[in-house]
Tab-separated table of C-alpha atoms and ligand atoms in Angstrom:
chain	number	residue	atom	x	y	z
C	1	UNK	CA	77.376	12.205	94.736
C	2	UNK	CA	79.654	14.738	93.639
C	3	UNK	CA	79.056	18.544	93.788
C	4	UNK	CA	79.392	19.751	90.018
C	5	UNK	CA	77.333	22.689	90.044
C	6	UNK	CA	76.649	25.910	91.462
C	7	UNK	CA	73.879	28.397	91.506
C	8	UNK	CA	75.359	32.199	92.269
C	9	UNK	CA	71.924	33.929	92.458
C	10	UNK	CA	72.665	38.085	91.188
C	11	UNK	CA	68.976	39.187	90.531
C	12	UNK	CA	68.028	41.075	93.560
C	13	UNK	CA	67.781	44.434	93.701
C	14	UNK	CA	70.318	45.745	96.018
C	15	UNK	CA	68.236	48.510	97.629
C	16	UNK	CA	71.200	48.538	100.760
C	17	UNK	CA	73.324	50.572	97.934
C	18	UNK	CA	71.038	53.083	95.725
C	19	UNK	CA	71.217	55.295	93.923
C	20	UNK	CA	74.656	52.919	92.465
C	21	UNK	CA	72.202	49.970	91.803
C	22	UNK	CA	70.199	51.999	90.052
C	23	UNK	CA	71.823	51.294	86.943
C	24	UNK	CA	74.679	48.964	88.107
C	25	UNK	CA	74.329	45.432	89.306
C	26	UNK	CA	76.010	45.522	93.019
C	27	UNK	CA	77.572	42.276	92.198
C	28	UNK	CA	79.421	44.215	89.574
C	29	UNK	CA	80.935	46.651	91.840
C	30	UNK	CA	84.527	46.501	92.200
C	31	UNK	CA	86.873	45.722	94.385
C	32	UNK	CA	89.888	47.497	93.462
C	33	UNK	CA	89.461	46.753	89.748
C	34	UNK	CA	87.631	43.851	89.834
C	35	UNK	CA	83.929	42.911	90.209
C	36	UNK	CA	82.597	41.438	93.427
C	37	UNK	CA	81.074	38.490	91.485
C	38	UNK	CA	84.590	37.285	89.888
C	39	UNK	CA	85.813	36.147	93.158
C	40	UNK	CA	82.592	34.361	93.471
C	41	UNK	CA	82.656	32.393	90.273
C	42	UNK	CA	86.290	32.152	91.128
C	43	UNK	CA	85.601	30.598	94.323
C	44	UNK	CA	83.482	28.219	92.789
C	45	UNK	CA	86.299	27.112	90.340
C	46	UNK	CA	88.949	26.686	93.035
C	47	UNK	CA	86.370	24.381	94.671
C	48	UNK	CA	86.411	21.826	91.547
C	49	UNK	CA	82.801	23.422	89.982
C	50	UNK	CA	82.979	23.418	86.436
C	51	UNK	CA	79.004	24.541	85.842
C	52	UNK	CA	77.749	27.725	87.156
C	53	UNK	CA	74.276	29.423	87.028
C	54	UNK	CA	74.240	32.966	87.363
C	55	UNK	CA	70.410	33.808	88.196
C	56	UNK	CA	70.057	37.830	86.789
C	57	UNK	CA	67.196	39.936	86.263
C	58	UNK	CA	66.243	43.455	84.619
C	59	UNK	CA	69.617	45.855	84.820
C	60	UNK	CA	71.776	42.837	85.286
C	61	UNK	CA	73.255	42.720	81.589
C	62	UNK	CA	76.766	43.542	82.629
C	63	UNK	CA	77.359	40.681	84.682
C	64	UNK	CA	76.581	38.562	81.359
C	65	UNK	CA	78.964	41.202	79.411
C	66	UNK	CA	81.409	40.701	82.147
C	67	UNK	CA	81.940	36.808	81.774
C	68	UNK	CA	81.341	37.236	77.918
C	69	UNK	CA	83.984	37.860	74.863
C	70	UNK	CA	84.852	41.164	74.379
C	71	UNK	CA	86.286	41.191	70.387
C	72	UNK	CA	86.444	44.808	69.885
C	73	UNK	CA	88.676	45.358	73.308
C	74	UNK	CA	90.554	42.567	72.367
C	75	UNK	CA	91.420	43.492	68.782
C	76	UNK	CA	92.202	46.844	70.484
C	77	UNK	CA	94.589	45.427	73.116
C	78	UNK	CA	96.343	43.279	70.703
C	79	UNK	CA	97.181	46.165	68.528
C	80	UNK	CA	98.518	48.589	71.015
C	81	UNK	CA	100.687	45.222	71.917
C	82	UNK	CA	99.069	45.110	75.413
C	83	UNK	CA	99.966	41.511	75.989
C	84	UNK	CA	99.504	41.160	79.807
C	85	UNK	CA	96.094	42.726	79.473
C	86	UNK	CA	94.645	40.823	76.450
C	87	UNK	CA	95.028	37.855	78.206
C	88	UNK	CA	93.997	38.625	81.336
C	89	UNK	CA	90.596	39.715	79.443
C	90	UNK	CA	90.611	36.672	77.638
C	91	UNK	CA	91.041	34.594	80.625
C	92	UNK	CA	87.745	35.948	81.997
C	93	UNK	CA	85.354	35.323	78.876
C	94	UNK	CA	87.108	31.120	79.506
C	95	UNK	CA	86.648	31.338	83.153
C	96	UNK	CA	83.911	28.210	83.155
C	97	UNK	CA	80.718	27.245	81.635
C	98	UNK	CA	78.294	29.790	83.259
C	99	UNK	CA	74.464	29.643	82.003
C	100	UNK	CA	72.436	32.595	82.806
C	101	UNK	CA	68.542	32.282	83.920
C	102	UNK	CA	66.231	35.246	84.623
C	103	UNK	CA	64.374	35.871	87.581
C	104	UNK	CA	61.561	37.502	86.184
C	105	UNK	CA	60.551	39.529	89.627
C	106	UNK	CA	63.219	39.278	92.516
C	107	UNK	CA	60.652	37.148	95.415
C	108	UNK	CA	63.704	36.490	97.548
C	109	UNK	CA	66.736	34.068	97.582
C	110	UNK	CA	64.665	31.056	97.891
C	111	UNK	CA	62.843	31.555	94.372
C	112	UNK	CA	65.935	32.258	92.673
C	113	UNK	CA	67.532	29.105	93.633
C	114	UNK	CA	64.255	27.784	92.348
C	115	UNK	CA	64.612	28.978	88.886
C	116	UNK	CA	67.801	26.644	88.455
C	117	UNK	CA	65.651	23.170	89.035
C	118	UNK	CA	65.544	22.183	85.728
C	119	UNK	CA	69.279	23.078	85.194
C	120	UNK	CA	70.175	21.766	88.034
C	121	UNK	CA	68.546	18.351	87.621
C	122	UNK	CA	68.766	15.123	90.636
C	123	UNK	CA	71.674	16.250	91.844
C	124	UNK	CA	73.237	18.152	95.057
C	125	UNK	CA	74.418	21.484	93.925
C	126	UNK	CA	76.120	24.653	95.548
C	127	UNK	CA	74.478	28.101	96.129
C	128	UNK	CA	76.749	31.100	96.233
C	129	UNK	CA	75.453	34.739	97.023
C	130	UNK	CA	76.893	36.823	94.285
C	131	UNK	CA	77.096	39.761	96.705
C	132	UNK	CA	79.035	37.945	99.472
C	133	UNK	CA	82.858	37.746	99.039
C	134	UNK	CA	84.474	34.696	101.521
C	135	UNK	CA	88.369	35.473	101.669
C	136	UNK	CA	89.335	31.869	102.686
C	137	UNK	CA	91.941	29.214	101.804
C	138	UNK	CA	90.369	26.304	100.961
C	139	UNK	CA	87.470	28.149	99.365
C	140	UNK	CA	84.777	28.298	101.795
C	141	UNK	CA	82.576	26.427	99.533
C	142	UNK	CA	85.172	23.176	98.874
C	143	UNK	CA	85.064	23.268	102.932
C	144	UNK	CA	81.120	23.005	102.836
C	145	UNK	CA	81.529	20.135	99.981
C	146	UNK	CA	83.833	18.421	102.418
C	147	UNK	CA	81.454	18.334	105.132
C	148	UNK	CA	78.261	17.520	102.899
C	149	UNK	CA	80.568	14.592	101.271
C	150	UNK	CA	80.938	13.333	104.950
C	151	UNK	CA	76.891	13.817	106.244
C	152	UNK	CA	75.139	13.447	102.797
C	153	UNK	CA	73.291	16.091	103.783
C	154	UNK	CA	72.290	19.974	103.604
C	155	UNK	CA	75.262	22.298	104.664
C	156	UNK	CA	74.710	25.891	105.225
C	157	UNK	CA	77.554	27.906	105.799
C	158	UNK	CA	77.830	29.659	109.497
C	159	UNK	CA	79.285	32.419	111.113
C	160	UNK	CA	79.552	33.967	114.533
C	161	UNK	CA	78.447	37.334	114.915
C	162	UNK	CA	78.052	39.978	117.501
C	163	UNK	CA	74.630	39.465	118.968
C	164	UNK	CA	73.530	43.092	118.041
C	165	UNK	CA	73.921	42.505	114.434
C	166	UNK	CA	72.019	38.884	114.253
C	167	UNK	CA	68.561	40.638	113.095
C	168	UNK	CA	70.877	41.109	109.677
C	169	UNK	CA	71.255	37.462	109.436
C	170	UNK	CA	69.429	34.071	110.200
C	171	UNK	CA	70.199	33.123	113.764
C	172	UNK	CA	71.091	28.900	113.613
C	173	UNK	CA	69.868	26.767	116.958
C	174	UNK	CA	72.249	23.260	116.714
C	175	UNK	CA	74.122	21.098	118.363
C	176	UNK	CA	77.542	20.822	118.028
C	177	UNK	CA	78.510	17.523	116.565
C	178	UNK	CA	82.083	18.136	115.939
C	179	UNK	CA	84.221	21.048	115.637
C	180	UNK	CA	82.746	24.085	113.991
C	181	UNK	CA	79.801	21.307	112.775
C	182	UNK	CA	76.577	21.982	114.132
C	183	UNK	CA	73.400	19.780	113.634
C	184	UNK	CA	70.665	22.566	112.905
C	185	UNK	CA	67.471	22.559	115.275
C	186	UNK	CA	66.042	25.705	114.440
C	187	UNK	CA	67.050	28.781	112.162
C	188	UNK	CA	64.993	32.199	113.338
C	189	UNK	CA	65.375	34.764	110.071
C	190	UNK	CA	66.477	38.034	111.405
C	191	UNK	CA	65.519	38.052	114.639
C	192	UNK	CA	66.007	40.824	117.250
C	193	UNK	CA	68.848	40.219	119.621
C	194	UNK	CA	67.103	39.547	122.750
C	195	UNK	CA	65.205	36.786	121.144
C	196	UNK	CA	67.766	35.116	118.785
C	197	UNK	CA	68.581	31.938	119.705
C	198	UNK	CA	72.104	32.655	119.393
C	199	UNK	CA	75.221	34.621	117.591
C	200	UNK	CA	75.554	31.894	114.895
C	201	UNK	CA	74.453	33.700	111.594
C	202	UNK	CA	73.763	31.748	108.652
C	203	UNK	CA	75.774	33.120	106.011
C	204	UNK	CA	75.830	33.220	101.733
C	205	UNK	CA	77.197	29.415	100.834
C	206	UNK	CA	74.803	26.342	100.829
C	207	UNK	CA	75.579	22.801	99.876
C	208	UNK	CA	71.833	21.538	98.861
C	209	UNK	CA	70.389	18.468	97.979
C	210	UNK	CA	67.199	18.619	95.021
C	211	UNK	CA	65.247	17.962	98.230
C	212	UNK	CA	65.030	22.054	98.554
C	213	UNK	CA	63.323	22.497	95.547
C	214	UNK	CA	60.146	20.904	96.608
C	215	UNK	CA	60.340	23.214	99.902
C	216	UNK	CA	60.820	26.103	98.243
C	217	UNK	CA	57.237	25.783	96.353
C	218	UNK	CA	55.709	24.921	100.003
C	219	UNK	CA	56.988	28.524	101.072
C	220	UNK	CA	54.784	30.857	102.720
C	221	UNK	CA	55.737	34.677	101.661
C	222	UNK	CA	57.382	35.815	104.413
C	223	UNK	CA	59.309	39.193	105.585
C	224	UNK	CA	59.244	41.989	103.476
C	225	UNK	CA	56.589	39.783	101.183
C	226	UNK	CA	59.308	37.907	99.719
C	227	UNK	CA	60.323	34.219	100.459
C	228	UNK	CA	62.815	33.458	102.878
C	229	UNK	CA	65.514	30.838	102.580
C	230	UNK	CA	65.231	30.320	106.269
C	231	UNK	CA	61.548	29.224	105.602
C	232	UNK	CA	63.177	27.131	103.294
C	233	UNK	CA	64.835	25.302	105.602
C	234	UNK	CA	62.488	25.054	107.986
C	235	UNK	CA	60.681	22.439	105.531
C	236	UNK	CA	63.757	20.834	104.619
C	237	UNK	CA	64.497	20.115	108.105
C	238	UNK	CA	61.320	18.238	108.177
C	239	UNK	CA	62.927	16.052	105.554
C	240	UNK	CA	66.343	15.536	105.866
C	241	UNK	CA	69.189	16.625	108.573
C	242	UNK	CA	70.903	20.378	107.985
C	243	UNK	CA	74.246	20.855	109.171
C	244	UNK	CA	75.951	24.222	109.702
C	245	UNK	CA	79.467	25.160	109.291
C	246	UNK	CA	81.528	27.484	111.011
C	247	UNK	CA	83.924	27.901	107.973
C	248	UNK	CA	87.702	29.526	108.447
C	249	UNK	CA	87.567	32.634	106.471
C	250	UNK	CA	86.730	36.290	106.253
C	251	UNK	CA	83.270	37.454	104.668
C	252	UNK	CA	82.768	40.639	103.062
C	253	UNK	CA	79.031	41.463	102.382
C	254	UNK	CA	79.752	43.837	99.735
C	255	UNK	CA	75.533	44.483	99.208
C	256	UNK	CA	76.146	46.102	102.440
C	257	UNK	CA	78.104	49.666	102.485
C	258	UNK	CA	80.373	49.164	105.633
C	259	UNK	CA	80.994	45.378	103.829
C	260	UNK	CA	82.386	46.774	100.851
C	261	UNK	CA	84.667	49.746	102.388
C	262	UNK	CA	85.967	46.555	104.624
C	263	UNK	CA	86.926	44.813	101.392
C	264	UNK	CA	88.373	47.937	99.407
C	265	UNK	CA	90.373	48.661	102.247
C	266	UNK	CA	91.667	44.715	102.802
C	267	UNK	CA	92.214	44.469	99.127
C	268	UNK	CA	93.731	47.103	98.608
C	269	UNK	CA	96.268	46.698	101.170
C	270	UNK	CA	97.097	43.386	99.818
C	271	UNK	CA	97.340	44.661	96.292
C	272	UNK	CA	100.912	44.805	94.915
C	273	UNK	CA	100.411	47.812	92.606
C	274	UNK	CA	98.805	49.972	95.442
C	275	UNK	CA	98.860	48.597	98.503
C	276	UNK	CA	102.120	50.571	100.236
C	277	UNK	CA	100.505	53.581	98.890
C	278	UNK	CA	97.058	52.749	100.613
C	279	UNK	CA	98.566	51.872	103.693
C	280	UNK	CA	100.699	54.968	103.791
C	281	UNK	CA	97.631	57.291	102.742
C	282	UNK	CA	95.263	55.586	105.630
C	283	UNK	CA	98.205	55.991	107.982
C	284	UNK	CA	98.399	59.884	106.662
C	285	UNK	CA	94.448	59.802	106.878
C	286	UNK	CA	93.779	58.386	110.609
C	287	UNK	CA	96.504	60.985	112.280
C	288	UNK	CA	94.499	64.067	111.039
D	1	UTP	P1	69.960	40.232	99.379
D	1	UTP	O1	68.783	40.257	100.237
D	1	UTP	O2	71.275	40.586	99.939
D	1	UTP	O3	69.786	41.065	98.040
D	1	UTP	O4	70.022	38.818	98.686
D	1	UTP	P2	68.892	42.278	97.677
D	1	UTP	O5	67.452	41.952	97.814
D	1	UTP	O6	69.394	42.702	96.348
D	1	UTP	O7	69.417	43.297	98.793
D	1	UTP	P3	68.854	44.685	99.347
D	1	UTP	O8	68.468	44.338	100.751
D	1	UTP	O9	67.744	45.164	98.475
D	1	UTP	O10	70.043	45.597	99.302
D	1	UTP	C1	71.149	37.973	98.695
D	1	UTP	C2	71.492	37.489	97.295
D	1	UTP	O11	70.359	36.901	96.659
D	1	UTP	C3	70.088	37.527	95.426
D	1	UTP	C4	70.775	38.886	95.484
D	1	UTP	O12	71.158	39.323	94.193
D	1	UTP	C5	71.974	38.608	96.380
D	1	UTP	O13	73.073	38.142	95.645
D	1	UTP	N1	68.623	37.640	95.233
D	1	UTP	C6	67.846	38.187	96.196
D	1	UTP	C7	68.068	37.176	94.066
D	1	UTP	O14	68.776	36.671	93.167
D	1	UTP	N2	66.721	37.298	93.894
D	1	UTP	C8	65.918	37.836	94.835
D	1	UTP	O15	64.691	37.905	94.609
D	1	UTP	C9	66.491	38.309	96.021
């Protein structure tokens, strides 16, 4: 069955980055001039998704703003004869048919996901962090499709990491079935580096089938009292294969403040308007 949706949960509460969050959703920082969660509905898009669900919470308003018409900027835009902008504005509000459902308390990744069942329906579906930014080319998410459309089963995406950072991440035991495909035997959630079972993280893209809905409501509360998606799939595994893929890409984790300096800096560099003039000024910067 084909993957038409996609879940891009937004409604946690970004404590990594206070006192910003306070009032602003992280997944609305920008990048350059543009907010972390475009190029994660974007992604989406490239990958063939044509229904998104943004799960948002309290304070989350301008991520529904962002993706929404804007008729007094417009009007303004089109009278000052700013062409290139107005449609570049308008082109955001048309992006793709995004629903928005609340999270009425953020209990972890695993109970926003569940807040999409009934939107989501009998069908396998996507989940995108809306904090995580995958660089990749094809999108990171068409390459878990690929791999789901070939197992017919749960694909998380996977990453290797230095061992001393694992305890950020979930730390996949699997075998390796083909290249960069591993059949999942165990996932430990952020475990400390001497006891992970190795330096293959579990990262923010998922290809699930309905089948994790069901495990989500059998989920104990777990670290920092709120559920954990590797809980998750500990059930799941019970039920079905999970396979994890080492996708080709770079990941920003822009809910992180070293992630998000990484992705200024990278797209900035790459941007046409600025980038010499970055370069130059980190070049200028470095030396001193
Ligand atoms: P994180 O754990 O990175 O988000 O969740 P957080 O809880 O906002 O982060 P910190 O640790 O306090 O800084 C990964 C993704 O899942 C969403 C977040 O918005 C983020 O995109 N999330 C998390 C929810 O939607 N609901 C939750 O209850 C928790």
């Amino acid at each position: 069955m084909r993957v038409r949706k996609a879940v891009i949960p937004a409604a946690g509460l970004g404590t990594r980055f206070l006192p910003a969050t306070k009032s602003m959703p992280k997944e609305m920082l920008p990048i350059v001039d543009t907010p972390a969660i475009h190029f994660v509905v974007k992604e989406a898009i490239e990958a063939g998704i044509d229904d998104i669900i943004i799960i948002t919470g309290r304070g989350k308003r301008a991520v529904e703003d962002y993706f929404d018409e804007s008729p007094e900027l417009e009007m303004h835009l089109e009278k000052k004869g700013k062409k290139e902008q107005l449609e570049m504005v308008r082109e955001i509000s048309q992006m793709a048919d995004i629903h928005y459902i609340r999270q009425k308390e953020p209990k972890g990744l695993p109970d926003a996901i569940l807040r999409a069942e009934k939107h989501v329906g009998d069908e396998p579906f996507a989940v995108l962090l809306g904090d995580d930014i995958i660089k990749s080319s094809p999108p990171c998410i068409k390459q878990l499709i690929d791999v789901f459309e070939k197992y017919n089963s749960t694909v998380i995406a996977a990453q290797k990491v230095p061992l001393v950072e694992i305890s950020k991440y979930g730390s996949i035991k699997g075998k390796l079935v083909e290249d960069r495909v591993y059949l999942v035997e165990d996932i430990v959630e952020k475990p400390k580096p001497e006891e992970a079972p190795s330096n293959v993280a579990s990262v923010g893209r998922y290809i699930f089938t309905p089948a994790i809905f069901d495990c989500i409501r059998a989920t104990p509360v777990g670290l920092n009292d709120e559920l954990q998606i590797a809980d998750s799939l500990t059930i799941l595994r019970g039920k079905e294969d999970i396979y994890a893929f080492e996708f080709i890409g770079k990941r920003y984790d822009i809910g992180d403040k070293f992630g998000y300096i990484e992705a200024i800096i990278d797209f900035s560099l790459e941007n046409k308007e600025i980038g010499d003039k970055v370069r130059d000024y980190l070049s200028k910067s470095i030396k001193c």
